[in-house]
CSV table of N, CA and C in Angstrom, one decimal:
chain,number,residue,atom,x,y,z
A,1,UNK,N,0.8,-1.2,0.0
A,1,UNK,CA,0.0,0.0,0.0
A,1,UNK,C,0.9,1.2,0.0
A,2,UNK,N,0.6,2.0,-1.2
A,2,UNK,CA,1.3,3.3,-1.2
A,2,UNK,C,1.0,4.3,-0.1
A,3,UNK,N,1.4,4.9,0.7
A,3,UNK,CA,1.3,5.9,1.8
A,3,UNK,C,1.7,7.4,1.2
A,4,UNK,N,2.5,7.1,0.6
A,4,UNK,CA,3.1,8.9,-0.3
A,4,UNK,C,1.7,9.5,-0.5
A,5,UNK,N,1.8,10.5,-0.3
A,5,UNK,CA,1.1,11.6,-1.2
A,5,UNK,C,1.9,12.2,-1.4
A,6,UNK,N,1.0,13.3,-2.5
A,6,UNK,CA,1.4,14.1,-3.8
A,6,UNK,C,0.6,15.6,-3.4
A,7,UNK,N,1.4,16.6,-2.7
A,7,UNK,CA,0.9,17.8,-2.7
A,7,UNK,C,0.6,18.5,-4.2
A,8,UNK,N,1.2,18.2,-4.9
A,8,UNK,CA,0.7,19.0,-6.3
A,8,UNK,C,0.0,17.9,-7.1
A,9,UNK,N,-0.9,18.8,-7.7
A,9,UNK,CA,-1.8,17.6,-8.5
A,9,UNK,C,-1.5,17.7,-10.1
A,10,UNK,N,-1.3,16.5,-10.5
A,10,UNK,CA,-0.6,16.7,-11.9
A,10,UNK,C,-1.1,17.8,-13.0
A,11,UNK,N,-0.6,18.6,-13.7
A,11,UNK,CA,-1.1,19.4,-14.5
A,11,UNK,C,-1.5,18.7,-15.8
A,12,UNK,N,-3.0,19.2,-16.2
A,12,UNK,CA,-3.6,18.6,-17.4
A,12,UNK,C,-3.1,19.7,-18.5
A,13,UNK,N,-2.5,19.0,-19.8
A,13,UNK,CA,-2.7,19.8,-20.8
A,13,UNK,C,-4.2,20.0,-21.5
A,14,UNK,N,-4.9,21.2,-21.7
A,14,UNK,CA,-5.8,21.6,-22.2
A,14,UNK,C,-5.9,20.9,-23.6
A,15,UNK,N,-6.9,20.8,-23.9
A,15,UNK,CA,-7.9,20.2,-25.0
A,15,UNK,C,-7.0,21.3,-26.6
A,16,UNK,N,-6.7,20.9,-28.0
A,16,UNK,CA,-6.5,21.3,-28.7
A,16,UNK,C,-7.4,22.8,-29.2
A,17,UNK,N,-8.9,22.3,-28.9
A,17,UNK,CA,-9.7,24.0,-29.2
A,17,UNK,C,-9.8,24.5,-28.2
A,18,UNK,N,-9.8,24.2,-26.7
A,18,UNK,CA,-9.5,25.2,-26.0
A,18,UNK,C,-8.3,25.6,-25.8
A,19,UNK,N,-7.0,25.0,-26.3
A,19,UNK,CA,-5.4,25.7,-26.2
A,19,UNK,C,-5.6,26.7,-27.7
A,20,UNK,N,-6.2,26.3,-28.4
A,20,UNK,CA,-6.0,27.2,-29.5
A,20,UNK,C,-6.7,28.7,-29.1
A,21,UNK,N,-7.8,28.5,-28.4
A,21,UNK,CA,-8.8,29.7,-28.0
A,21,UNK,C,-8.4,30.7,-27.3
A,22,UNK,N,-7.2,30.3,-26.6
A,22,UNK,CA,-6.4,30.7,-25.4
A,22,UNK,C,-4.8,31.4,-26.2
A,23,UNK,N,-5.2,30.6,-27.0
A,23,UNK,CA,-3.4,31.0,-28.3
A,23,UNK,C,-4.4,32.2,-28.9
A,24,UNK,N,-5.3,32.4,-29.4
A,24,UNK,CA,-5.8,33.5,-29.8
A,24,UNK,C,-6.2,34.6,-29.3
A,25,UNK,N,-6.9,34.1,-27.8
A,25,UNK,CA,-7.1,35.4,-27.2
A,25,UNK,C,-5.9,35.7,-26.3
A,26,UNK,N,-4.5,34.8,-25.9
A,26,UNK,CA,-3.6,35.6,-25.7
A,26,UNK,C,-2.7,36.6,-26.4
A,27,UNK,N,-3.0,35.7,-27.8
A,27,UNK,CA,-1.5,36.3,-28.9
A,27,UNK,C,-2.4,37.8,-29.2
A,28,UNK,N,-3.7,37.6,-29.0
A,28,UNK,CA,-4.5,38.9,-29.6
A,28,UNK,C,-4.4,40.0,-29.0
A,29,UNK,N,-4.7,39.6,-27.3
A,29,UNK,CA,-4.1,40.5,-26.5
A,29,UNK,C,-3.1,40.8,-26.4
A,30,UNK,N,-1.8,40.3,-26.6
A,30,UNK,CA,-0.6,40.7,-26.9
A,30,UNK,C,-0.5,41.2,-28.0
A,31,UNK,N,-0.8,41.3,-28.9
A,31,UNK,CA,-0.8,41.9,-30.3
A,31,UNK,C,-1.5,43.6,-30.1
A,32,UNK,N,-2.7,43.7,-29.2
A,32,UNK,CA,-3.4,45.0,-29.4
A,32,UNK,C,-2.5,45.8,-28.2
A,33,UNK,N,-1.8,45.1,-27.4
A,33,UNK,CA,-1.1,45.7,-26.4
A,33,UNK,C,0.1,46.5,-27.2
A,34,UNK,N,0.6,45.5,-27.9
A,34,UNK,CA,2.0,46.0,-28.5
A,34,UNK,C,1.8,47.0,-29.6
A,35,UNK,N,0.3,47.2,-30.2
A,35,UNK,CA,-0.1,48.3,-31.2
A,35,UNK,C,0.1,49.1,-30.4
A,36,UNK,N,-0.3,49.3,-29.1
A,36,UNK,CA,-0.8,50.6,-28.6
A,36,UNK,C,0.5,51.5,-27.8
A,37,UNK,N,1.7,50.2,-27.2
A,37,UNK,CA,2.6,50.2,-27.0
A,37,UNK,C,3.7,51.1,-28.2
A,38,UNK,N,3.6,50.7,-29.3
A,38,UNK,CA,4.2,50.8,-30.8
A,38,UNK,C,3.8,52.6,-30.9
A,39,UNK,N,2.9,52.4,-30.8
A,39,UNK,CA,2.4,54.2,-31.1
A,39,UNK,C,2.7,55.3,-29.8
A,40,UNK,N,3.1,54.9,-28.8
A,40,UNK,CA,3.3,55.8,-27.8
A,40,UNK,C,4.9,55.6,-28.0
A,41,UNK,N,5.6,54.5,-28.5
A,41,UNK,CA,6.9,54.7,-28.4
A,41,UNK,C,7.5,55.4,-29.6
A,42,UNK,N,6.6,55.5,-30.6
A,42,UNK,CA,7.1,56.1,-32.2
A,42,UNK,C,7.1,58.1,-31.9
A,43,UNK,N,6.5,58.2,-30.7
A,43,UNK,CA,6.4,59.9,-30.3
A,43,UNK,C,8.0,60.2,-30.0
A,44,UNK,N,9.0,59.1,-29.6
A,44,UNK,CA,9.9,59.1,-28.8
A,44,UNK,C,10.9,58.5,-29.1
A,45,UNK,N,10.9,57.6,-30.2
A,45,UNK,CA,12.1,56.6,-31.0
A,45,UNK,C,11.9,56.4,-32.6
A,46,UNK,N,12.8,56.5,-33.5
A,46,UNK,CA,12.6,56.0,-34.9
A,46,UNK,C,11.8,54.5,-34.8
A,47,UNK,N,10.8,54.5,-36.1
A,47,UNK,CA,9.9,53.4,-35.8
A,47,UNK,C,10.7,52.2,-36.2
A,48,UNK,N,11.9,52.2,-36.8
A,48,UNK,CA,12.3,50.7,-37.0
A,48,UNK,C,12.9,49.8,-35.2
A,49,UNK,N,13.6,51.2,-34.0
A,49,UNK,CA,13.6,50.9,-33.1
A,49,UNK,C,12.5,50.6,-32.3
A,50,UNK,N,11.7,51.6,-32.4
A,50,UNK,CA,10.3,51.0,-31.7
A,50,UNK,C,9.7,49.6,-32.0
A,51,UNK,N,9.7,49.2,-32.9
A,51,UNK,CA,9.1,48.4,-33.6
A,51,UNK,C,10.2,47.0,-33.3
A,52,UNK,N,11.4,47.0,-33.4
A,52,UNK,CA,12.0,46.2,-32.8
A,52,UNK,C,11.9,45.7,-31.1
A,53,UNK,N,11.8,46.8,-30.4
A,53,UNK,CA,11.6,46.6,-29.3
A,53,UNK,C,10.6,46.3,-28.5
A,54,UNK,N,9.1,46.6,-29.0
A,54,UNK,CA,8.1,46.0,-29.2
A,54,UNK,C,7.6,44.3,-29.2
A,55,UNK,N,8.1,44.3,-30.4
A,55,UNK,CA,8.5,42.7,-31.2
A,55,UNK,C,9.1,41.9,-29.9
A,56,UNK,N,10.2,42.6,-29.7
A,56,UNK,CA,11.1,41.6,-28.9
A,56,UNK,C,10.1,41.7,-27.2
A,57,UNK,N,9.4,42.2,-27.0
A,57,UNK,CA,9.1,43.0,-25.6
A,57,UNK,C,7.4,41.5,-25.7
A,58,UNK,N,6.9,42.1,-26.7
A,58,UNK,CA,5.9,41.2,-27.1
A,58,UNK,C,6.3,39.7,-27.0
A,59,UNK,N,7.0,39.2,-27.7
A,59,UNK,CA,7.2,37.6,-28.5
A,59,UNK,C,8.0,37.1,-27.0
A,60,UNK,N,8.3,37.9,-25.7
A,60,UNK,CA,8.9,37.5,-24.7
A,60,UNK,C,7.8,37.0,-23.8
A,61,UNK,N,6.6,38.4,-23.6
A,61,UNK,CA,5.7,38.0,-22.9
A,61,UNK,C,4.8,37.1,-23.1
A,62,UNK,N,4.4,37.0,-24.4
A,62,UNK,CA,3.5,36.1,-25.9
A,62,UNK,C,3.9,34.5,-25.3
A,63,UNK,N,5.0,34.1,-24.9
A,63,UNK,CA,5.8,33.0,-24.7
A,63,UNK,C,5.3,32.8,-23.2
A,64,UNK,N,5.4,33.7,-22.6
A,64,UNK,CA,5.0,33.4,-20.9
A,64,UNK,C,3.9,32.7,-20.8
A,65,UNK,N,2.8,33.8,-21.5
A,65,UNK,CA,1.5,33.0,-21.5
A,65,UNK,C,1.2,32.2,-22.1
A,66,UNK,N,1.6,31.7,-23.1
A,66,UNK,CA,1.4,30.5,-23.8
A,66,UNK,C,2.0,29.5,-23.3
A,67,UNK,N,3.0,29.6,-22.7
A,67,UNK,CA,3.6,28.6,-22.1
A,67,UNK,C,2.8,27.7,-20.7
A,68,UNK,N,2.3,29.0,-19.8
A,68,UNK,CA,1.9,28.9,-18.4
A,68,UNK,C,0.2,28.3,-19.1
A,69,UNK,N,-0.2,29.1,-19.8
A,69,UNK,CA,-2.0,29.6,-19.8
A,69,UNK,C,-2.7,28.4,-21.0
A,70,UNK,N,-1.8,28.8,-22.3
A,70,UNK,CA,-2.5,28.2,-23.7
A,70,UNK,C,-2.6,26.7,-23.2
A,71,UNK,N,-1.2,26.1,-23.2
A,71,UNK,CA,-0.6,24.6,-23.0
A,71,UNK,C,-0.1,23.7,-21.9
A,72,UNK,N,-0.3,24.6,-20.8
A,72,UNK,CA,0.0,24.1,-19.6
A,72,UNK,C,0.9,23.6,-19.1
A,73,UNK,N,2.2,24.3,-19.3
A,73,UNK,CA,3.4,23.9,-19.2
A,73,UNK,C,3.9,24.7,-17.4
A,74,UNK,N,5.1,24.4,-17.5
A,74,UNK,CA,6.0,25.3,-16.6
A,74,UNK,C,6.7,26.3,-17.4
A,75,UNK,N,7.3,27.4,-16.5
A,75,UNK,CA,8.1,28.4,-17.3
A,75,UNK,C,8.8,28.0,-18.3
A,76,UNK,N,8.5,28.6,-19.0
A,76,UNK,CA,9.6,28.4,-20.4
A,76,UNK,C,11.0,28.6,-20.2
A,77,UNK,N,11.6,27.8,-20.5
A,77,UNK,CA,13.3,28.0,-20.5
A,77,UNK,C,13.9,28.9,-22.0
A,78,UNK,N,14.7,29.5,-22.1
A,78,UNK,CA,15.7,29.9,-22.9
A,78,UNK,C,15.2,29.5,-24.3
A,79,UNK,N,15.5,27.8,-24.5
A,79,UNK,CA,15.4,27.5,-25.7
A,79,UNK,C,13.9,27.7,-26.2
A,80,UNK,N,12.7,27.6,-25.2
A,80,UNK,CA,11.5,27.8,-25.5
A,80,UNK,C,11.6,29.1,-26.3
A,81,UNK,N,12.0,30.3,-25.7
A,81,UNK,CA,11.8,31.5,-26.2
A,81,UNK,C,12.6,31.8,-27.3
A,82,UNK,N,13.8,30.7,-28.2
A,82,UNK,CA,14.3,31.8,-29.2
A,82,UNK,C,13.7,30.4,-30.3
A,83,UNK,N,13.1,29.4,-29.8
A,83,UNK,CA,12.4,28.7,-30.9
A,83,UNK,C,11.0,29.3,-30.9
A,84,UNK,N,10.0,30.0,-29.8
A,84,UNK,CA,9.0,31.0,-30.2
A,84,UNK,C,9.6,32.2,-31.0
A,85,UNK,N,10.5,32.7,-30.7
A,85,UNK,CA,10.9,33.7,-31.8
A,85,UNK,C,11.5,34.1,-33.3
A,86,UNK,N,11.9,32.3,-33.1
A,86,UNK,CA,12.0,31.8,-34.5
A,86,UNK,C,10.6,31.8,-35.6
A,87,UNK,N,9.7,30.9,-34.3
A,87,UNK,CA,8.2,31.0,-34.7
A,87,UNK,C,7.9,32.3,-35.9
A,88,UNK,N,7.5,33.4,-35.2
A,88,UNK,CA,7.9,34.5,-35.0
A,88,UNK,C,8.3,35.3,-36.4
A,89,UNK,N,9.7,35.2,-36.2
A,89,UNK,CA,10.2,35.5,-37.9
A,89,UNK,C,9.7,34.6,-39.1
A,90,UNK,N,9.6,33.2,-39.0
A,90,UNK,CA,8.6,33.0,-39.9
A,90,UNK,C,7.7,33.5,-40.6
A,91,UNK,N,6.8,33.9,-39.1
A,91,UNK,CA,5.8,34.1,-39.6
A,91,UNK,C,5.9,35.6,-40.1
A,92,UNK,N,6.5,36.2,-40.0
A,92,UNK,CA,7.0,37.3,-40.4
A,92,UNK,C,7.5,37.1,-41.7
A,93,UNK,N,8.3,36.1,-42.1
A,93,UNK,CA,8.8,36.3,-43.2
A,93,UNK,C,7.3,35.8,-44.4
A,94,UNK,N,6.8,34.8,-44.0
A,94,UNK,CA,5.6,34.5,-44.6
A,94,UNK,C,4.8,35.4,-45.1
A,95,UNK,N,4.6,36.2,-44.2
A,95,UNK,CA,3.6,37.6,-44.3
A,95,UNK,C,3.8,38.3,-45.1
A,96,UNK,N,4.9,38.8,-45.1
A,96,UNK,CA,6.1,39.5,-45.9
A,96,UNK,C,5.9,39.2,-47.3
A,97,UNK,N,6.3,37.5,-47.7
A,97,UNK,CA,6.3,37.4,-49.3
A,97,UNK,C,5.2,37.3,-49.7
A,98,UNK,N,3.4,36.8,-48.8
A,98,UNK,CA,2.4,37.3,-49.2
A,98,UNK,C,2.2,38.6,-50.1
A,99,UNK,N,2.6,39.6,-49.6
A,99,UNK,CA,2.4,41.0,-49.7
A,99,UNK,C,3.5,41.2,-50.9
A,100,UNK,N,4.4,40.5,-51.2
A,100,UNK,CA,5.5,40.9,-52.0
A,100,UNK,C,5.0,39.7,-53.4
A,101,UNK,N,3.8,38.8,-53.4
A,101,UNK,CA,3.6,38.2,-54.5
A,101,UNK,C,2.5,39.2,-54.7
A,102,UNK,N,1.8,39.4,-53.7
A,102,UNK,CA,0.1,40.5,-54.3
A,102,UNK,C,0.8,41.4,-54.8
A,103,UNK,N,2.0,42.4,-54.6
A,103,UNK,CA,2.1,43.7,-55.4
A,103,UNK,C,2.9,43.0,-56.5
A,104,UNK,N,3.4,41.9,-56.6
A,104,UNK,CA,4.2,41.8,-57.9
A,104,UNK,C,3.1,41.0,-59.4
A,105,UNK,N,2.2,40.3,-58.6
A,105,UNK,CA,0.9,39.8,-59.2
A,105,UNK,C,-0.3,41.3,-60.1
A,106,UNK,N,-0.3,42.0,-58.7
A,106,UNK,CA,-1.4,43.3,-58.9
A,106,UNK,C,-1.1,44.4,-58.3
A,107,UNK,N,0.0,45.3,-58.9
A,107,UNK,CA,1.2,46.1,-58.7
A,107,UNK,C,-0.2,47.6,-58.2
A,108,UNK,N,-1.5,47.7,-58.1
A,108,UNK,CA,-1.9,48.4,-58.2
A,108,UNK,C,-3.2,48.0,-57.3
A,109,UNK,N,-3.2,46.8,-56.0
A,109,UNK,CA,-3.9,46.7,-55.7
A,109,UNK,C,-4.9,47.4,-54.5
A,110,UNK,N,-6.4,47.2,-54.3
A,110,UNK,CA,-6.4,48.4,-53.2
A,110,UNK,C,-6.4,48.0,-52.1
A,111,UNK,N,-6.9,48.8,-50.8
A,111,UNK,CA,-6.2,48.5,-49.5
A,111,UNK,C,-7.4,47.3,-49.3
A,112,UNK,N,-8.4,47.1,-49.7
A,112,UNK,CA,-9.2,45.9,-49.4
A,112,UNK,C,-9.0,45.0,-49.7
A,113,UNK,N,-8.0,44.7,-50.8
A,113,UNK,CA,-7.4,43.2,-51.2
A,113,UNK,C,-5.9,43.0,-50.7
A,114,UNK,N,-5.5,44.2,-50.3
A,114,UNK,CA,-4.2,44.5,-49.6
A,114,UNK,C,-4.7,43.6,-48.1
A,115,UNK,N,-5.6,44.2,-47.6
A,115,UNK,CA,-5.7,43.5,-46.0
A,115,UNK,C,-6.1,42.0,-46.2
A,116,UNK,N,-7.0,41.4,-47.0
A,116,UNK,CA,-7.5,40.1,-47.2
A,116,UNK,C,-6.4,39.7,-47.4
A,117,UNK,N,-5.3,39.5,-47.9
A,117,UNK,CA,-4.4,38.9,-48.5
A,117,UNK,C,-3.4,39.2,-47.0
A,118,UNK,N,-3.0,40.2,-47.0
A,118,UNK,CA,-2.4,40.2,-45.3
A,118,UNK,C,-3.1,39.3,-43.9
A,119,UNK,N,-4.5,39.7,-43.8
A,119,UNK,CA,-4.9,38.9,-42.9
A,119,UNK,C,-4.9,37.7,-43.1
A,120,UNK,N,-5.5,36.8,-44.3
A,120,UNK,CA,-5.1,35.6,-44.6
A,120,UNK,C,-3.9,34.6,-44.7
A,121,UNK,N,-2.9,35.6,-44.8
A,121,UNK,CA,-1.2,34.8,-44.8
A,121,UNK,C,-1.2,34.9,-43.4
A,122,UNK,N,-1.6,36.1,-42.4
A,122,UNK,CA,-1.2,36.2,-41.1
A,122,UNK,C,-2.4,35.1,-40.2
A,123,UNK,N,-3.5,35.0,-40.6
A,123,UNK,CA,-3.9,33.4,-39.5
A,123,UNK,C,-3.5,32.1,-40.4
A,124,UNK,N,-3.0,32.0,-41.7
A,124,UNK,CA,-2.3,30.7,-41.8
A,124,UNK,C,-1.0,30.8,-41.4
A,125,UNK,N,-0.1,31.8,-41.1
A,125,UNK,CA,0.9,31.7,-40.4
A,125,UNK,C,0.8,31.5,-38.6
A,126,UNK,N,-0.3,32.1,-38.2
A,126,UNK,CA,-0.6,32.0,-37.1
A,126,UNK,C,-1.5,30.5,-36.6
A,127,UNK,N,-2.1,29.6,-37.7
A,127,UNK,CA,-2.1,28.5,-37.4
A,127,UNK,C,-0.7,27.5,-37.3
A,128,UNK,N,0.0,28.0,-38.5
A,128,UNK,CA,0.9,27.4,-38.1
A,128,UNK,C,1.9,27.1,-36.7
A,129,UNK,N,2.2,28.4,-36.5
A,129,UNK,CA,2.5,28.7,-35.0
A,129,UNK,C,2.1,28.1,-34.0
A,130,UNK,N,0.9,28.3,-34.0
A,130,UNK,CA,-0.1,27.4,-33.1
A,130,UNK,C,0.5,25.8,-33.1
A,131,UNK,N,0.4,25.1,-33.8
A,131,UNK,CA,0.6,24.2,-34.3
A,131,UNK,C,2.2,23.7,-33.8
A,132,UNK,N,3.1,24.6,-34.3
A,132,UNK,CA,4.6,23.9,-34.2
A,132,UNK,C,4.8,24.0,-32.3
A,133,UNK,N,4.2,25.5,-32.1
A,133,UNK,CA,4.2,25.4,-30.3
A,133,UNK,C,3.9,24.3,-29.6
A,134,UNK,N,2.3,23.9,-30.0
A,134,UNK,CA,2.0,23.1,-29.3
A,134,UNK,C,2.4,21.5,-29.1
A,135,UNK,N,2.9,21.4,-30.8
A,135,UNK,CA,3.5,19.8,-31.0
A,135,UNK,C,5.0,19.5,-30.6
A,136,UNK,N,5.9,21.0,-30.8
A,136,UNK,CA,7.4,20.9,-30.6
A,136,UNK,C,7.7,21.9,-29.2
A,137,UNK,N,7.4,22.8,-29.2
A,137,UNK,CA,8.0,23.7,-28.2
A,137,UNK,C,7.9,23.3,-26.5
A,138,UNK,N,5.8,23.4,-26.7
A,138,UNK,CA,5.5,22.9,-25.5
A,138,UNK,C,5.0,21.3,-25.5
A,139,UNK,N,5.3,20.8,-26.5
A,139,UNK,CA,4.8,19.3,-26.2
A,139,UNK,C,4.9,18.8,-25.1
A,140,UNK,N,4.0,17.8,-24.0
A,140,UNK,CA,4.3,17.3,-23.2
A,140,UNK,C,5.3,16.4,-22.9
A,141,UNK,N,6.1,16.3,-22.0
A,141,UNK,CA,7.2,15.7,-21.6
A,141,UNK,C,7.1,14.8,-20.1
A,142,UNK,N,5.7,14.7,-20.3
A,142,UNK,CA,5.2,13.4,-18.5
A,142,UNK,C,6.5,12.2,-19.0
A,143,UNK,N,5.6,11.8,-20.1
A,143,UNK,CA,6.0,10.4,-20.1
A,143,UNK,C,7.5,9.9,-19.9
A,144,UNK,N,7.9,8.7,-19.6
A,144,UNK,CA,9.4,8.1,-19.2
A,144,UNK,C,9.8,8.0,-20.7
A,145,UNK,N,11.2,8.5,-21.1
A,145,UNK,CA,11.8,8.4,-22.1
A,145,UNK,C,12.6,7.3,-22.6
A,146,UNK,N,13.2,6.6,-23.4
A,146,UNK,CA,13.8,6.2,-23.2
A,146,UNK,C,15.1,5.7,-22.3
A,147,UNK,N,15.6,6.3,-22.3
A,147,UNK,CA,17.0,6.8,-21.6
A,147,UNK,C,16.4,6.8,-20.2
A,148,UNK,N,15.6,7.7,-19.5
A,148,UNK,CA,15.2,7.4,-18.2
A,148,UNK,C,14.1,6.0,-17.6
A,149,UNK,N,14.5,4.9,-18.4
A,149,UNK,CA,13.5,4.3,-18.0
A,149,UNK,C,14.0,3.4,-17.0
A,150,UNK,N,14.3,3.4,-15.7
A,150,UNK,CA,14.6,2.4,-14.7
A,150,UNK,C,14.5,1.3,-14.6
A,151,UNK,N,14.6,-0.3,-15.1
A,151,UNK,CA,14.5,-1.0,-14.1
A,151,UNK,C,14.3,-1.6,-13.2
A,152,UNK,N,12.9,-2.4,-12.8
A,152,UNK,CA,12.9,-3.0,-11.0
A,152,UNK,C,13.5,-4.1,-11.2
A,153,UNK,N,13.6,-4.4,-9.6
A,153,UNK,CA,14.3,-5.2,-9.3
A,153,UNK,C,13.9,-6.7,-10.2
A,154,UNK,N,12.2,-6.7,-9.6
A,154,UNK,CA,11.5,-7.8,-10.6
A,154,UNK,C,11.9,-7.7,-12.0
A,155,UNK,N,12.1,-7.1,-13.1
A,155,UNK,CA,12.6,-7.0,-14.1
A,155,UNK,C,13.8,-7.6,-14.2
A,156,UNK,N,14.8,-7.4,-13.4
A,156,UNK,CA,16.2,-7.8,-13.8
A,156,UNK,C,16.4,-9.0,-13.3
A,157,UNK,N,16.0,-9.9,-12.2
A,157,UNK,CA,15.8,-11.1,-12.1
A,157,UNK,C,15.1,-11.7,-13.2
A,158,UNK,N,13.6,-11.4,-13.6
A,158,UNK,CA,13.8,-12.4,-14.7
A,158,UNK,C,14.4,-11.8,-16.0
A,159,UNK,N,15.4,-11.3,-16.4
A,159,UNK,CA,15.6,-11.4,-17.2
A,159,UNK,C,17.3,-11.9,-16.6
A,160,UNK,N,17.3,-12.4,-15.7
A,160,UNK,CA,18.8,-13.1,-15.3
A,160,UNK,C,18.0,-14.6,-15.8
């Protein structure tokens, strides 16, 4: 009879639509934060600095809560945060050649096929994200690995 107890009770990873719901209304909120953030710092710094600092100020915090809130992890370590910020520039770069095939396609297009085509690359980039965080970044790590799998005693008798 086991006598241990367990003051912490194991943490459940949340359900794929509700980690996604939670990836959305965090990254959202983080996103309207760092708009509003972006515009009070451009009174006071060149915007490629603002904009950088932002970015980086955002994709730090963006990482906290996704880590703790979306997926149910513990603090993110180091490597969590410069593989979310790899995330990140992808999706950045993705966005980017969106907008760089619409004006080279329709060198004259207007701001209403401008945003469709922006917003569109920007939540399939942002599915993506979703996606690589949840399966690589924060994937769960309960289970016994290889490498840590011990041995009982009953085990190694019979296999003597």
């Amino acid at each position: 009879m086991d006598t241990t107890s367990s003051t912490a009770a194991p943490t459940r990873t949340p359900g794929v639509i509700a980690s996604f719901v939670r990836f959305v209304v965090f990254g959202g909120g983080v996103g309207l934060a760092s708009s509003a953030t972006l515009v009070l710092l451009c009174g006071h710094m060149p915007f490629a600095a603002a904009n950088a600092l932002v970015t980086v100020g955002s994709t730090l915090i963006a990482t906290e809560l996704h880590s703790r809130f979306t997926f149910g992890q513990d603090k993110p370590g180091k490597s969590d945060h410069v593989k979310a910020a790899l995330t990140v520039l992808v999706c950045y770069l993705f966005t980017t050649a969106a907008m760089l095939v619409l004006h080279t396609i329709r060198p004259h297009a207007g701001v209403l096929v401008e945003q469709s085509v922006y917003l569109s690359a920007s939540g399939l980039a942002g599915i993506g994200r979703f996606a690589f965080m949840r399966l690589v970044i924060f994937a769960r790590k309960d289970g016994p690995q290889a490498d840590e799998r011990v041995l009982a005693r009953e085990a190694v008798v019979t296999a003597a």
